[in-house]
Short mmCIF file of C-alpha atoms in Angstrom, two decimals:
data_model
loop_
_atom_site.label_atom_id
_atom_site.label_comp_id
_atom_site.label_asym_id
_atom_site.label_seq_id
_atom_site.Cartn_x
_atom_site.Cartn_y
_atom_site.Cartn_z
CA UNK A 1 0.02 -53.48 -88.61
CA UNK A 2 -1.44 -54.10 -85.18
CA UNK A 3 0.24 -56.21 -82.53
CA UNK A 4 0.73 -56.57 -78.80
CA UNK A 5 3.88 -57.59 -76.95
CA UNK A 6 3.75 -58.48 -73.29
CA UNK A 7 6.36 -59.67 -70.86
CA UNK A 8 6.94 -63.35 -70.75
CA UNK A 9 6.25 -65.32 -67.65
CA UNK A 10 5.80 -67.13 -65.57
CA UNK A 11 5.79 -64.61 -62.76
CA UNK A 12 5.82 -65.82 -59.17
CA UNK A 13 5.18 -63.39 -56.33
CA UNK A 14 4.55 -63.59 -52.63
CA UNK A 15 1.22 -62.41 -51.31
CA UNK A 16 1.07 -58.61 -50.86
CA UNK A 17 3.90 -58.01 -53.33
CA UNK A 18 3.68 -55.34 -56.04
CA UNK A 19 2.82 -56.57 -59.51
CA UNK A 20 3.79 -55.11 -62.88
CA UNK A 21 3.14 -56.89 -66.15
CA UNK A 22 4.50 -54.95 -69.10
CA UNK A 23 2.58 -54.54 -72.33
CA UNK A 24 3.49 -52.53 -75.40
CA UNK A 25 1.59 -52.25 -78.62
CA UNK A 26 1.90 -51.32 -82.26
CA UNK A 27 -1.16 -49.94 -83.97
CA UNK A 28 -2.32 -47.96 -86.93
CA UNK A 29 -4.84 -45.40 -85.82
CA UNK A 30 -6.18 -45.12 -82.29
CA UNK A 31 -6.89 -48.45 -80.68
CA UNK A 32 -8.62 -49.28 -77.45
CA UNK A 33 -6.57 -51.30 -74.97
CA UNK A 34 -7.68 -54.10 -72.70
CA UNK A 35 -6.45 -56.49 -70.08
CA UNK A 36 -8.12 -59.88 -69.90
CA UNK A 37 -7.64 -62.49 -67.18
CA UNK A 38 -7.98 -66.25 -67.54
CA UNK A 39 -8.44 -68.27 -64.38
CA UNK A 40 -7.69 -72.01 -64.54
CA UNK A 41 -10.28 -73.89 -66.57
CA UNK A 42 -12.16 -70.75 -67.55
CA UNK A 43 -12.44 -68.39 -70.51
CA UNK A 44 -11.02 -64.92 -70.85
CA UNK A 45 -12.69 -62.29 -68.69
CA UNK A 46 -12.37 -58.58 -69.19
CA UNK A 47 -10.35 -57.08 -66.35
CA UNK A 48 -10.10 -53.45 -67.43
CA UNK A 49 -9.94 -51.24 -70.46
CA UNK A 50 -8.90 -47.78 -71.67
CA UNK A 51 -10.15 -46.24 -74.86
CA UNK A 52 -7.94 -43.18 -75.35
CA UNK A 53 -4.55 -41.78 -74.43
CA UNK A 54 -3.98 -41.05 -70.73
CA UNK A 55 -7.10 -42.99 -69.72
CA UNK A 56 -6.61 -45.21 -66.70
CA UNK A 57 -8.55 -48.44 -66.49
CA UNK A 58 -9.03 -49.98 -63.06
CA UNK A 59 -10.79 -52.95 -61.52
CA UNK A 60 -10.29 -55.19 -58.46
CA UNK A 61 -7.20 -53.22 -57.44
CA UNK A 62 -5.58 -53.57 -60.85
CA UNK A 63 -4.72 -50.48 -62.89
CA UNK A 64 -3.29 -49.71 -66.32
CA UNK A 65 -2.73 -46.37 -68.02
CA UNK A 66 -2.91 -45.87 -71.78
CA UNK A 67 0.43 -44.24 -72.64
CA UNK A 68 0.50 -43.13 -76.24
CA UNK A 69 4.01 -41.66 -76.03
CA UNK A 70 5.50 -44.99 -74.99
CA UNK A 71 2.82 -47.15 -76.68
CA UNK A 72 2.37 -49.00 -73.42
CA UNK A 73 -0.42 -50.29 -71.20
CA UNK A 74 1.33 -51.88 -68.23
CA UNK A 75 -0.78 -53.72 -65.67
CA UNK A 76 -0.12 -52.96 -62.00
CA UNK A 77 -1.46 -53.98 -58.63
CA UNK A 78 -0.15 -52.75 -55.34
CA UNK A 79 -0.73 -55.88 -53.28
CA UNK A 80 -1.46 -59.20 -54.94
CA UNK A 81 -3.47 -62.01 -53.40
CA UNK A 82 -3.37 -65.76 -53.93
CA UNK A 83 -6.69 -65.44 -55.76
CA UNK A 84 -5.00 -63.29 -58.42
CA UNK A 85 -3.14 -66.33 -59.71
CA UNK A 86 -4.14 -66.55 -63.36
CA UNK A 87 -2.95 -65.81 -66.89
CA UNK A 88 -3.17 -62.17 -67.94
CA UNK A 89 -3.58 -61.09 -71.56
CA UNK A 90 -3.02 -57.63 -72.95
CA UNK A 91 -5.10 -56.85 -76.03
CA UNK A 92 -5.87 -54.05 -78.41
CA UNK A 93 -8.95 -53.42 -80.45
CA UNK A 94 -8.84 -51.57 -83.73
CA UNK A 95 -11.85 -50.54 -85.73
CA UNK A 96 -12.29 -51.98 -89.16
CA UNK A 97 -15.04 -51.76 -91.72
CA UNK A 98 -16.64 -54.87 -90.35
CA UNK A 99 -16.36 -54.43 -86.61
CA UNK A 100 -13.69 -54.45 -83.96
CA UNK A 101 -10.67 -56.64 -84.49
CA UNK A 102 -8.81 -57.80 -81.39
CA UNK A 103 -5.12 -58.60 -81.13
CA UNK A 104 -3.83 -60.46 -78.10
CA UNK A 105 -0.47 -60.78 -76.43
CA UNK A 106 0.92 -64.19 -75.58
CA UNK A 107 -0.28 -64.05 -71.97
CA UNK A 108 1.64 -63.84 -68.71
CA UNK A 109 1.11 -66.50 -66.09
CA UNK A 110 1.05 -65.18 -62.52
CA UNK A 111 1.33 -67.38 -59.46
CA UNK A 112 0.94 -65.80 -56.04
CA UNK A 113 2.21 -67.84 -53.12
CA UNK A 114 1.06 -67.36 -49.52
CA UNK B 1 -24.82 -61.45 -65.84
CA UNK B 2 -25.35 -62.87 -69.32
CA UNK B 3 -22.56 -65.05 -70.57
CA UNK B 4 -21.32 -66.87 -73.62
CA UNK B 5 -21.65 -70.63 -73.31
CA UNK B 6 -19.68 -73.22 -75.24
CA UNK B 7 -20.15 -76.95 -75.61
CA UNK B 8 -18.56 -79.38 -75.24
CA UNK B 9 -15.87 -78.36 -72.82
CA UNK B 10 -13.57 -81.05 -74.18
CA UNK B 11 -13.71 -82.87 -77.50
CA UNK B 12 -11.42 -85.70 -78.52
CA UNK B 13 -11.45 -86.76 -82.15
CA UNK B 14 -9.37 -88.75 -84.58
CA UNK B 15 -7.43 -87.13 -87.38
CA UNK B 16 -9.56 -86.73 -90.48
CA UNK B 17 -12.86 -86.61 -88.60
CA UNK B 18 -15.26 -83.70 -88.65
CA UNK B 19 -16.00 -81.78 -85.48
CA UNK B 20 -18.56 -79.13 -84.66
CA UNK B 21 -17.95 -76.76 -81.79
CA UNK B 22 -21.00 -75.01 -80.45
CA UNK B 23 -21.50 -71.61 -78.89
CA UNK B 24 -24.44 -69.61 -77.62
CA UNK B 25 -23.48 -65.92 -77.68
CA UNK B 26 -25.07 -63.30 -75.46
CA UNK B 27 -28.55 -62.78 -76.81
CA UNK B 28 -28.47 -59.11 -77.80
CA UNK B 29 -24.99 -59.18 -79.27
CA UNK B 30 -24.39 -58.57 -82.95
CA UNK B 31 -20.81 -59.64 -83.63
CA UNK B 32 -19.53 -63.15 -83.13
CA UNK B 33 -16.00 -64.50 -83.17
CA UNK B 34 -13.94 -67.62 -82.96
CA UNK B 35 -10.42 -67.59 -81.54
CA UNK B 36 -8.06 -70.40 -80.78
CA UNK B 37 -5.19 -70.86 -78.39
CA UNK B 38 -2.65 -73.59 -78.99
CA UNK B 39 -1.17 -74.67 -75.67
CA UNK B 40 1.32 -72.10 -74.45
CA UNK B 41 0.85 -69.84 -77.43
CA UNK B 42 -1.00 -66.70 -78.41
CA UNK B 43 -4.75 -66.31 -78.63
CA UNK B 44 -5.27 -66.24 -82.40
CA UNK B 45 -8.16 -64.78 -84.34
CA UNK B 46 -9.96 -67.17 -86.65
CA UNK B 47 -13.11 -65.50 -87.91
CA UNK B 48 -15.70 -62.84 -87.21
CA UNK B 49 -19.35 -63.02 -88.17
CA UNK B 50 -21.91 -60.27 -88.54
CA UNK B 51 -25.34 -60.06 -90.14
CA UNK B 52 -25.31 -63.75 -91.00
CA UNK B 53 -22.07 -63.70 -92.92
CA UNK B 54 -18.35 -63.83 -92.36
CA UNK B 55 -16.98 -60.32 -91.98
CA UNK B 56 -13.30 -61.16 -91.55
CA UNK B 57 -11.18 -64.26 -91.41
CA UNK B 58 -7.55 -64.99 -90.77
CA UNK B 59 -5.10 -67.07 -92.75
CA UNK B 60 -5.72 -69.91 -90.32
CA UNK B 61 -9.37 -70.07 -91.37
CA UNK B 62 -8.91 -72.10 -94.53
CA UNK B 63 -11.35 -74.25 -96.46
CA UNK B 64 -11.41 -76.83 -93.68
CA UNK B 65 -13.23 -74.37 -91.44
CA UNK B 66 -16.75 -73.04 -91.65
CA UNK B 67 -19.13 -71.16 -89.37
CA UNK B 68 -22.88 -71.04 -89.12
CA UNK B 69 -25.60 -69.41 -87.14
CA UNK B 70 -28.25 -71.99 -87.85
CA UNK B 71 -31.10 -70.88 -85.62
CA UNK B 72 -30.58 -67.34 -84.35
CA UNK B 73 -29.03 -68.41 -81.07
CA UNK B 74 -26.30 -70.96 -81.76
CA UNK B 75 -23.03 -70.11 -83.48
CA UNK B 76 -21.00 -73.08 -84.65
CA UNK B 77 -17.49 -73.73 -85.89
CA UNK B 78 -17.01 -76.79 -88.07
CA UNK B 79 -13.69 -78.35 -88.93
CA UNK B 80 -14.25 -80.75 -91.81
CA UNK B 81 -11.17 -82.95 -91.62
CA UNK B 82 -9.21 -82.40 -88.46
CA UNK B 83 -5.43 -82.41 -88.36
CA UNK B 84 -3.14 -82.94 -85.41
CA UNK B 85 -2.23 -79.27 -85.46
CA UNK B 86 -5.87 -78.31 -84.93
CA UNK B 87 -5.50 -79.41 -81.30
CA UNK B 88 -6.11 -76.25 -79.30
CA UNK B 89 -8.53 -74.43 -77.05
CA UNK B 90 -11.23 -72.79 -79.15
CA UNK B 91 -12.93 -69.72 -77.76
CA UNK B 92 -16.16 -68.20 -78.92
CA UNK B 93 -16.76 -64.52 -78.24
CA UNK B 94 -19.45 -61.96 -78.88
CA UNK B 95 -19.74 -58.20 -78.81
CA UNK B 96 -22.59 -55.74 -78.81
CA UNK B 97 -20.75 -53.04 -80.71
CA UNK B 98 -22.04 -51.27 -83.71
CA UNK B 99 -19.68 -49.81 -86.28
CA UNK B 100 -19.75 -46.30 -84.88
CA UNK B 101 -18.19 -47.32 -81.58
CA UNK B 102 -16.94 -50.72 -82.49
CA UNK B 103 -13.45 -50.60 -81.11
CA UNK B 104 -14.52 -49.54 -77.60
CA UNK B 105 -16.67 -52.57 -76.88
CA UNK B 106 -15.00 -55.53 -75.21
CA UNK B 107 -15.36 -59.08 -76.35
CA UNK B 108 -17.20 -61.46 -74.04
CA UNK B 109 -15.67 -64.91 -74.12
CA UNK B 110 -16.95 -68.36 -73.41
CA UNK B 111 -14.97 -70.85 -71.34
CA UNK B 112 -13.67 -72.57 -74.44
CA UNK B 113 -13.69 -76.03 -75.95
CA UNK B 114 -10.49 -78.00 -75.69
CA UNK B 115 -10.10 -79.94 -78.93
CA UNK B 116 -7.69 -82.84 -78.93
CA UNK B 117 -6.94 -84.50 -82.27
CA UNK B 118 -5.28 -87.89 -82.03
#
């Protein structure tokens, strides 16, 4: 079956620190991979995506590379800011006969302190 | 940028009461979804809806739940007789994918309705 496992939080970093949030997946077939971000009081927003092996998704300084050999899609940012404090969700999308089905990780809470 | 809107943002109800959660998906989207997130837990799939009918549903989506697209713009989730364990954040989402490229298109989420059952 399809599932996503991401590192548990919470994660607390100082401003300008390097961020890694690990995500691994299990999938039948060839899924697309996504990172969503949820700021306090808001819904899930797409942060970045990758649709095939070795693709790198990037946005707002965040990056993640689709690694088929390790079934991973780790989120990284070189220098975090206080405004990056949020919950981050790794997700995969697998095609089905009736549309795309999404599977989410449990979310990782990030707090960046000045 | 077009967005998915959900109302109300917070709903408090007593156990056994019916609730209707409302969503307005992005206007040109074809696929509609409901997810829920119990506090501190995973975002869980409830149901997907395409071409005016349910296309997939999870084990969570039992007979107490129903969805409708009553007027071509709104997409509603009804819980007939709420239980304490229905307390969660409910997210509506929509997608513009067609079946040929379905798994590449991201979901666009609303801000959610926090349902509290007392």
